[in-house]
mmCIF file of C-alpha atoms and ligand atoms in Angstrom:
data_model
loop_
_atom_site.group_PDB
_atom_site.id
_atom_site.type_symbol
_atom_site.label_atom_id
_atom_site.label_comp_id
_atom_site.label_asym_id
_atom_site.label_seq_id
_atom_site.Cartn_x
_atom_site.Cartn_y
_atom_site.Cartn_z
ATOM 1 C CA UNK R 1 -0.578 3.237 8.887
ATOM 2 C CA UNK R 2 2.675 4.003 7.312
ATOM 3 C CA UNK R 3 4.272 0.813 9.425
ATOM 4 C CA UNK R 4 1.601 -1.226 7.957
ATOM 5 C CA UNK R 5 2.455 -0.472 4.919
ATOM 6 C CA UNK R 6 6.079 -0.890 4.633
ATOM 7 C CA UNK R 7 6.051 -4.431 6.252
ATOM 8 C CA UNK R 8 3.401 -5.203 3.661
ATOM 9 C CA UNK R 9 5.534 -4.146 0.825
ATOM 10 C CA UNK R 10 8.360 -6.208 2.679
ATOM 11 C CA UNK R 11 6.089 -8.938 2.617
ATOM 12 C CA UNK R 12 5.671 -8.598 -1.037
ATOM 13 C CA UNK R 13 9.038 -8.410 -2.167
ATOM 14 C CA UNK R 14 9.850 -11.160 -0.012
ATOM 15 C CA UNK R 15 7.304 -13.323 -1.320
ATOM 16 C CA UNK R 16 8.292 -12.321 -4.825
ATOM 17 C CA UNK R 17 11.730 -13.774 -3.838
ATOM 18 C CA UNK R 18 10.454 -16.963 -2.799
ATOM 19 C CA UNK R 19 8.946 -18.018 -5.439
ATOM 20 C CA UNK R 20 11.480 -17.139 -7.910
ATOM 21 C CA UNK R 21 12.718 -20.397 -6.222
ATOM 22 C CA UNK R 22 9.422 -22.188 -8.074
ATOM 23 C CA UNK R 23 10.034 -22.435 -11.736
ATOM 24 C CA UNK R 24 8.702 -24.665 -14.224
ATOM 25 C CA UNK R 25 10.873 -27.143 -16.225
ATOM 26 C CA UNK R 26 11.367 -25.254 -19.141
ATOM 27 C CA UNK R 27 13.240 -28.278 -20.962
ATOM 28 C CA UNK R 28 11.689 -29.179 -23.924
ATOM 29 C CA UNK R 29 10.619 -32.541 -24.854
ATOM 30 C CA UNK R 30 12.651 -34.259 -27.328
ATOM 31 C CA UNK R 31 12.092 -34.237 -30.967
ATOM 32 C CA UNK R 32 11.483 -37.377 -32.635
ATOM 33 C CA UNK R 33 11.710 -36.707 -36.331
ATOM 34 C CA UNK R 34 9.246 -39.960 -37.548
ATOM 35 C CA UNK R 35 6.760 -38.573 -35.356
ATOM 36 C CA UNK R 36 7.093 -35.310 -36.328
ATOM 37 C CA UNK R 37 4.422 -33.364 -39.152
ATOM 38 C CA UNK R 38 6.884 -33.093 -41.587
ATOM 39 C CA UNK R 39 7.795 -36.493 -41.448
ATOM 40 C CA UNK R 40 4.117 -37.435 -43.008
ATOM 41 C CA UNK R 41 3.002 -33.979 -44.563
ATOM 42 C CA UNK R 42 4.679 -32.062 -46.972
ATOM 43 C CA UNK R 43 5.093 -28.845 -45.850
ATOM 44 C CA UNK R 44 6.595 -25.735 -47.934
ATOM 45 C CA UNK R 45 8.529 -22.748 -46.964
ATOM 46 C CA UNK R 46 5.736 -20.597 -46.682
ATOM 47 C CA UNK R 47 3.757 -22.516 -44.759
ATOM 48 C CA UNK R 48 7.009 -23.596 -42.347
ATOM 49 C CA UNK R 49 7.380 -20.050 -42.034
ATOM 50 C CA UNK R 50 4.056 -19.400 -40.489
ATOM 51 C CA UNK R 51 3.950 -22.066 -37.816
ATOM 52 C CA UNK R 52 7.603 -21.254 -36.961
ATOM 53 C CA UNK R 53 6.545 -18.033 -36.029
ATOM 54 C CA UNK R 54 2.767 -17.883 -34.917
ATOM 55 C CA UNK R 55 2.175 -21.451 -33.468
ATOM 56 C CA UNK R 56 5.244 -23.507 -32.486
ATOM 57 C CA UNK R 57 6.177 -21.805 -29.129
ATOM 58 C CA UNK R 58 2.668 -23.645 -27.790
ATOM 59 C CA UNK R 59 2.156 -26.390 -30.612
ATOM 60 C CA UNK R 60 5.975 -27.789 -30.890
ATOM 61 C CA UNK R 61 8.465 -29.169 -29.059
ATOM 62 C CA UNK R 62 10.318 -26.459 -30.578
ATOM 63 C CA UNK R 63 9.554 -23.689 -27.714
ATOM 64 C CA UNK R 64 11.743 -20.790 -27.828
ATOM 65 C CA UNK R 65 11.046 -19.371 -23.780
ATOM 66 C CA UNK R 66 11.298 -14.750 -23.505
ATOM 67 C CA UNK R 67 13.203 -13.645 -21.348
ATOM 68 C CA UNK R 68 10.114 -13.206 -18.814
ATOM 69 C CA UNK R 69 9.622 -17.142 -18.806
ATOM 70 C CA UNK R 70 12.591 -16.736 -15.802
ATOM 71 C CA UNK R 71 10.065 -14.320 -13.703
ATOM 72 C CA UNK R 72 7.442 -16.496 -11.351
ATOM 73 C CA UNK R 73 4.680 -16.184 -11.722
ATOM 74 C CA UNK R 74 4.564 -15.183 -15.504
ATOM 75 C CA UNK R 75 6.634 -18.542 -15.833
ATOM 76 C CA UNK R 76 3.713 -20.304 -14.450
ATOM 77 C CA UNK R 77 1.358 -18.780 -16.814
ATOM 78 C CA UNK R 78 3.562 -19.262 -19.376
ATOM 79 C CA UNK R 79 4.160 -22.844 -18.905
ATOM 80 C CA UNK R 80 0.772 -23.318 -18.377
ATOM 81 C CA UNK R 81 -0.139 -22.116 -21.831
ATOM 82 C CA UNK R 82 2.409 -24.177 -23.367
ATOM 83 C CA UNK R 83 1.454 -27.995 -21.851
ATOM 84 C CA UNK R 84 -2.362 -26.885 -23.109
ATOM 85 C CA UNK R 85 -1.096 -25.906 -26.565
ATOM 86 C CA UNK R 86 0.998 -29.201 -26.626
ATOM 87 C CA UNK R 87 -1.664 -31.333 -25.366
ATOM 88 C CA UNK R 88 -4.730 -30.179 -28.273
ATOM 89 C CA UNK R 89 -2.321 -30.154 -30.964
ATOM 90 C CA UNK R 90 1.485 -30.323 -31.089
ATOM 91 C CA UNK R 91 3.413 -30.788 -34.260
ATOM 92 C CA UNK R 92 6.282 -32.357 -32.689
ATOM 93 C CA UNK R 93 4.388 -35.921 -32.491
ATOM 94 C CA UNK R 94 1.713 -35.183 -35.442
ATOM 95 C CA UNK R 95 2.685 -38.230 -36.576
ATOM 96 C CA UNK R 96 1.664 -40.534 -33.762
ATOM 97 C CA UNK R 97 -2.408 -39.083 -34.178
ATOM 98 C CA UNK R 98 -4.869 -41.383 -36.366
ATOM 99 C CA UNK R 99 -5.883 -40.434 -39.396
ATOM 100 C CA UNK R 100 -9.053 -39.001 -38.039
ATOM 101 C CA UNK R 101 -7.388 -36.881 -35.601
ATOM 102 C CA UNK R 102 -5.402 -35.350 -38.026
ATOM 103 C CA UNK R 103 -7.825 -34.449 -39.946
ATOM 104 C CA UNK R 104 -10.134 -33.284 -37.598
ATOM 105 C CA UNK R 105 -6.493 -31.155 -36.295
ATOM 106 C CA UNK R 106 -6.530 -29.809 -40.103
ATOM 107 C CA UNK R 107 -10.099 -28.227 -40.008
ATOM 108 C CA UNK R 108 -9.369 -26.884 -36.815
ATOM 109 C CA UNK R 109 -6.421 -25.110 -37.686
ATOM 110 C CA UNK R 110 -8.067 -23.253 -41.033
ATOM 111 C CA UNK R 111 -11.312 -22.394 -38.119
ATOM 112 C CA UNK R 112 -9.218 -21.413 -35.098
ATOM 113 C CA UNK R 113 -7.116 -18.565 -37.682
ATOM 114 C CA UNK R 114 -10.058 -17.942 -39.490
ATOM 115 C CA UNK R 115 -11.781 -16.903 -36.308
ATOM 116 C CA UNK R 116 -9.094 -15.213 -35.410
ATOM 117 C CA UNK R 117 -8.861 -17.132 -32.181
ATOM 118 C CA UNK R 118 -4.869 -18.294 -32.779
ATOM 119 C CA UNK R 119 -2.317 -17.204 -31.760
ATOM 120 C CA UNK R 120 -3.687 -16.669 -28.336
ATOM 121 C CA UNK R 121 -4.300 -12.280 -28.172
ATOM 122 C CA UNK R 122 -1.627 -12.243 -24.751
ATOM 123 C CA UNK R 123 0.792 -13.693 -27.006
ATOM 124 C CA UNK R 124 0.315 -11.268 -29.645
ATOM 125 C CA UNK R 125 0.711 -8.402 -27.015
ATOM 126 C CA UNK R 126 5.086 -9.587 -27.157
ATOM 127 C CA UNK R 127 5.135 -11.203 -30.422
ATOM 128 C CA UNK R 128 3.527 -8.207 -32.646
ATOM 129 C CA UNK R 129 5.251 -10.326 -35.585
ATOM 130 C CA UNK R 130 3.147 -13.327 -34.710
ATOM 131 C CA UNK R 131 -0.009 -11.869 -35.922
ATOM 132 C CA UNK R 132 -1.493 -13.792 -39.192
ATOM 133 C CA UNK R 133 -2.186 -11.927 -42.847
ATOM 134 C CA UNK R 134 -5.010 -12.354 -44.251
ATOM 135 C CA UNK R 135 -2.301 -14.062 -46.493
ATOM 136 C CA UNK R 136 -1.453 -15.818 -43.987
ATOM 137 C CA UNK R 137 -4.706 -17.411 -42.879
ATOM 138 C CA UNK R 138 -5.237 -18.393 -46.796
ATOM 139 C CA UNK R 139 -2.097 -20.036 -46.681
ATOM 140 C CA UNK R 140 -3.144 -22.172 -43.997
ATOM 141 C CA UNK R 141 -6.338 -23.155 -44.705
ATOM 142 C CA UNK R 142 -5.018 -24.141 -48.381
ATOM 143 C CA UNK R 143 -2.729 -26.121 -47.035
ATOM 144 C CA UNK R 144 -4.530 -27.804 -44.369
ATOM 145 C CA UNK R 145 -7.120 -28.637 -46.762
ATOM 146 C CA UNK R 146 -4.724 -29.861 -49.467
ATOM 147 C CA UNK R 147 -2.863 -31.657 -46.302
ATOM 148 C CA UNK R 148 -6.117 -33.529 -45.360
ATOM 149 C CA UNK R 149 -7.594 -34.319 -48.814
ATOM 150 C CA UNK R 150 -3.919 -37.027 -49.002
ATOM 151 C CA UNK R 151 -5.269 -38.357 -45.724
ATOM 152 C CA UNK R 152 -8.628 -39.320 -47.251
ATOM 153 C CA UNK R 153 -6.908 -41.173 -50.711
ATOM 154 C CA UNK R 154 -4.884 -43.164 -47.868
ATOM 155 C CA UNK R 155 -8.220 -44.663 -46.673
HETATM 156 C C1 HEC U 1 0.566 -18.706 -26.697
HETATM 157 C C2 HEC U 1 0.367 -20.076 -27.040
HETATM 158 C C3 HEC U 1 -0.306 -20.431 -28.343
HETATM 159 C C4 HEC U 1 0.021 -20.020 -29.617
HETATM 160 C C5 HEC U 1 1.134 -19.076 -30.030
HETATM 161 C C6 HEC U 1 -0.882 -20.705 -30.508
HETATM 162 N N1 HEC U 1 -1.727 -21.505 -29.785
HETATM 163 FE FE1 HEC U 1 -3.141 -22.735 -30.516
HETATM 164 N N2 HEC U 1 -3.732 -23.263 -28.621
HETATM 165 C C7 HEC U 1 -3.120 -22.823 -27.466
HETATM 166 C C8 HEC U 1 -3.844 -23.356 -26.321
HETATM 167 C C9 HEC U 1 -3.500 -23.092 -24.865
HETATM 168 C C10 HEC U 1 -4.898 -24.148 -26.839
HETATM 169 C C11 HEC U 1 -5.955 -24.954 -26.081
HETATM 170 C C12 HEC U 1 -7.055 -24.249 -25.471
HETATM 171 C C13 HEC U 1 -7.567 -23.021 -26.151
HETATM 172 O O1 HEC U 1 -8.242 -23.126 -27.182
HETATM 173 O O2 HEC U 1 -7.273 -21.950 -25.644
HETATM 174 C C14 HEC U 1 -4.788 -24.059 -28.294
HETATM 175 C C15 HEC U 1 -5.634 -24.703 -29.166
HETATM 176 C C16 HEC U 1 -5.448 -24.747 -30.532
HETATM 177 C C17 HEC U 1 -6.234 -25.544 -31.436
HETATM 178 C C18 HEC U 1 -7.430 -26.348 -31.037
HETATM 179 C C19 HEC U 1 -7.266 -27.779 -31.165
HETATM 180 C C20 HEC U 1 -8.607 -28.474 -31.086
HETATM 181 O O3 HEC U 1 -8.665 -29.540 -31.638
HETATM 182 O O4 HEC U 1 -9.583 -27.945 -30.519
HETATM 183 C C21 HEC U 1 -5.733 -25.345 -32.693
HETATM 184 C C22 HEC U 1 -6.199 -25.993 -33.993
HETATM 185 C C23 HEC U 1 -4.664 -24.391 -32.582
HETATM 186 N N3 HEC U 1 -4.511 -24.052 -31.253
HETATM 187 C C24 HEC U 1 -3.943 -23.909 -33.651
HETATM 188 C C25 HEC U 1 -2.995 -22.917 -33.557
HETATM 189 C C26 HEC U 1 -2.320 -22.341 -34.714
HETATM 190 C C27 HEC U 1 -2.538 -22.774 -36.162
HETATM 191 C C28 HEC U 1 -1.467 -21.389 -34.234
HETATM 192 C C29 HEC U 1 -0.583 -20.460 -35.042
HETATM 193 C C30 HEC U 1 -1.208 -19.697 -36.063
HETATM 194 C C31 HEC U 1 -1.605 -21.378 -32.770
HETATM 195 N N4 HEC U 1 -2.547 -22.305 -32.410
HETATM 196 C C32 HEC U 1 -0.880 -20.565 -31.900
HETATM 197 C C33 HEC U 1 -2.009 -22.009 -27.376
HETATM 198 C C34 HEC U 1 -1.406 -21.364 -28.452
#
């Protein structure tokens, strides 16, 4: 029984070895600043402030990788998380949505914080300082709405 158990745990480590040899490609995309948010919204400090720290590791090109995004297979997770954040909504190319996309992205962002559904809770568990105010969340949604009410006068 103990045998067993030791060449299991040998397996283990071993395997954890190998696939510390599989990492994602943590290189970000480049940022194109026409096609970025701020390039077509105006966005103050506040509200800067806010995405930088609650929503751009997963909604920017902008990701800043912990220290565990080297450590398969919470890199896999990880990068996971961050091509789906990208993919619904990713400030970093903002610019290239239609009109009705961004605004349908604006109303989103006020529900998702007002629910209380972003950031993502496993995120929150090793960025305490990513957690949203009620403040906060009233920040956004002002803006968002303000944001979306220019993209109506445009037509
Ligand atoms: C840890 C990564 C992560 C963080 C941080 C994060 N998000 Fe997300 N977000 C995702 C993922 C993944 C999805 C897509 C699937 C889902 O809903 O889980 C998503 C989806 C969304 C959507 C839905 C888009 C749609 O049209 O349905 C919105 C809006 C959004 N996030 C806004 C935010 C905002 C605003 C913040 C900051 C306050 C934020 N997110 C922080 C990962 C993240």
């Amino acid at each position: 029984m103990k045998k067993i158990l030791k060449i299991l745990a040998v397996i283990l480590v071993l395997a954890f070895v190998t696939i510390q040899f599989y990492r994602p490609n943590r290189a970000n995309p480049p940022v194109i600043q026409a096609e970025t948010l701020e390039a077509t919204a105006a966005v103050p400090e506040n509200v800067a402030q806010i995405l930088t720290r609650s929503c751009n590791d997963c909604h920017s090109n902008k990701t800043v990788y912990p220290w565990y995004s080297n450590v398969s297979p919470f890199s896999w997770l990880l990068a996971d998380h961050i091509n789906e954040g990208r993919r619904e909504l990713n400030f970093s190319v903002w610019n290239t949505y239609t009109a009705k996309k961004k605004r349908h992205k604006y109303d989103e962002i006020c529900e998702q914080v007002t629910n209380g559904e972003m950031p993502h809770n496993q995120y929150l568990w090793l960025h305490r300082d990513a957690q949203l105010s009620a403040d906060d969340v009233k920040i956004l949604c002002d803006w968002a709405e303000t944001e979306k009410a220019k993209i109506r006068d445009e037509g």
